Each structure stands twice: as structure tokens, then as C-alpha cells.
Amino acid sequence: GFYMFGNCGSLQSLDFRKSTFRNVTNFERVFEGCNILSELWLPLTFDKLTSINLSIQSWGSTPKGLASLRWTFGEGADDRTAKGLQPCTVRLSANVYDRLTDTERAAAAKKGWTITK
């Protein structure tokens, strides 16, 4: 997973809704340099990670992108708490963090996804 999409400067949309990341042990810098990636449907199924850096400034900057951001932290987020897993911290760019409402961030936190900026 290291640098998988690194510096894909033209990448605007990625849809992983049919994927699972339960066995992923390294998700560092996967989207580094993806400066116009606005639409990312990413199921939060990272059972083996306790922190993920998803600092993608453009995520959620379009209507479809915002839908993908809300889906990722809503319907797309596994309930880690119910599975007995430790919480996972997800770091977002400050502007992306602000695109989620307090209610959306609180709902993700209840499932064990702590969103920071």
C-alpha cells in the first residue's frame, strides 16, 4: 500500500466501495500528491491499523466528492467499537475536517474512528 497512488496528480475519483481493507497493515502515503482527488469512496475497514493519514485537501470539494466523504465516515465506516477493536485515528486536512459536521464526526467517533486535523 505504500505510495500506491502517490503523485497521481490527475486522479479525481476513486471508488473502493466493493473493497475491504481488513488485512492491510500499512496505508502510509497512499494518496500523497493526489492534489485534485475530490471523490474518494473509502470503506473504513482497517481492522489492523490504529492511525491513518488521509490528508487529501481536495477530498469533498465537489458535490459527489462531499457525498463520498460523508459515506466514508458514515455508512462506509465499520463499527470498531462493536468488534472490540481499539479506536483508529484518521487525520484529515483541516479544510476536509471542516466539511464534516460535528454530528458526523461524533457518529464516526462512536464507531471507533477519531477524526483529527
Coordinates of C-alpha atoms in Angstrom, one line a residue:
G1 CA 0.0 0.0 0.0
F2 CA 3.0 2.3 0.4
Y3 CA 2.7 5.2 -2.2
M4 CA 0.1 3.2 -4.2
F5 CA -1.4 6.3 -5.8
G6 CA 1.4 8.7 -4.8
N7 CA 1.8 11.7 -7.0
C8 CA -1.1 10.8 -9.3
G9 CA -1.8 14.4 -9.9
S10 CA -4.6 13.9 -12.4
L11 CA -6.6 11.4 -10.2
Q12 CA -10.0 13.0 -9.5
S13 CA -12.1 10.0 -8.4
L14 CA -11.6 6.6 -6.7
D15 CA -14.3 4.1 -5.7
F16 CA -13.4 1.3 -3.3
R17 CA -16.9 0.6 -2.2
K18 CA -16.6 -3.1 -3.2
S19 CA -13.2 -3.4 -1.4
T20 CA -12.2 -4.3 2.1
F21 CA -9.0 -3.3 3.9
R22 CA -9.3 -5.7 6.9
N23 CA -5.8 -7.2 6.4
V24 CA -4.0 -4.0 5.4
T25 CA -1.0 -3.3 7.8
N26 CA 0.5 -0.3 6.0
F27 CA -1.5 2.6 4.5
E28 CA 1.1 5.3 4.6
R29 CA 1.2 8.0 1.9
V30 CA -1.1 6.1 -0.3
F31 CA -2.7 9.3 -1.7
E32 CA 0.3 11.6 -1.2
G33 CA 0.4 14.1 -4.1
C34 CA -3.1 13.4 -5.2
N35 CA -3.9 17.1 -5.3
I36 CA -7.2 17.1 -7.2
L37 CA -8.7 13.9 -5.8
S38 CA -12.1 15.2 -4.8
E39 CA -14.1 12.0 -4.8
L40 CA -12.9 9.1 -2.7
W41 CA -15.2 6.3 -1.6
L42 CA -13.1 4.5 1.0
P43 CA -14.6 1.9 3.3
L44 CA -13.2 2.3 6.8
T45 CA -12.5 -1.4 7.3
F46 CA -8.9 -1.1 8.5
D47 CA -9.0 -3.7 11.4
K48 CA -5.2 -3.8 11.8
L49 CA -4.5 -0.1 11.9
T50 CA -4.8 2.4 14.7
S51 CA -4.0 5.5 12.7
I52 CA -4.4 6.6 9.1
N53 CA -3.3 9.8 7.4
L54 CA -5.8 10.8 4.8
S55 CA -4.6 14.4 4.2
I56 CA -6.1 15.0 0.8
Q57 CA -7.0 18.7 0.6
S58 CA -9.4 18.3 -2.3
W59 CA -11.5 15.5 -0.8
G60 CA -15.1 16.6 -0.7
S61 CA -14.6 19.7 -2.8
T62 CA -17.3 18.8 -5.3
P63 CA -20.9 17.6 -4.6
K64 CA -20.1 14.0 -5.5
G65 CA -16.8 14.3 -3.5
L66 CA -18.7 15.5 -0.4
A67 CA -21.1 12.6 -0.8
S68 CA -18.1 10.2 -0.9
L69 CA -16.5 11.9 2.2
R70 CA -19.8 11.6 4.2
W71 CA -20.3 8.0 3.0
T72 CA -16.7 7.0 4.1
F73 CA -17.2 8.2 7.7
G74 CA -20.9 7.2 7.8
E75 CA -22.2 4.1 6.0
G76 CA -18.8 3.1 4.9
A77 CA -17.3 3.0 8.4
D78 CA -17.1 -0.3 10.2
D79 CA -18.1 -0.3 13.9
R80 CA -14.8 -0.9 15.5
T81 CA -16.3 -0.5 19.0
A82 CA -18.8 -3.3 18.4
K83 CA -15.9 -5.5 17.1
G84 CA -13.8 -4.8 20.3
L85 CA -11.1 -3.1 18.3
Q86 CA -9.0 -0.1 19.6
P87 CA -10.1 3.3 18.2
C88 CA -8.4 4.4 15.0
T89 CA -7.3 8.0 14.5
V90 CA -7.9 9.4 11.0
R91 CA -6.1 12.5 10.1
L92 CA -7.7 14.8 7.6
S93 CA -6.6 18.1 6.1
A94 CA -8.2 21.0 8.1
N95 CA -10.5 22.1 5.3
V96 CA -11.7 18.5 4.8
Y97 CA -12.3 18.0 8.5
D98 CA -14.5 21.2 8.4
R99 CA -16.6 19.7 5.6
L100 CA -17.9 17.1 8.1
T101 CA -20.4 18.3 10.6
D102 CA -19.9 17.9 14.4
T103 CA -22.7 15.3 14.3
E104 CA -21.0 13.3 11.5
R105 CA -17.6 13.4 13.4
A106 CA -19.3 12.3 16.6
A107 CA -21.1 9.4 14.9
A108 CA -17.8 8.2 13.5
A109 CA -16.2 8.5 16.9
K110 CA -18.9 6.3 18.4
K111 CA -17.9 3.6 15.9
G112 CA -14.2 4.0 16.9
W113 CA -13.0 6.4 14.2
T114 CA -11.4 9.5 15.8
I115 CA -11.2 12.2 13.2
T116 CA -8.4 14.8 13.7
K117 CA -6.9 17.6 11.5

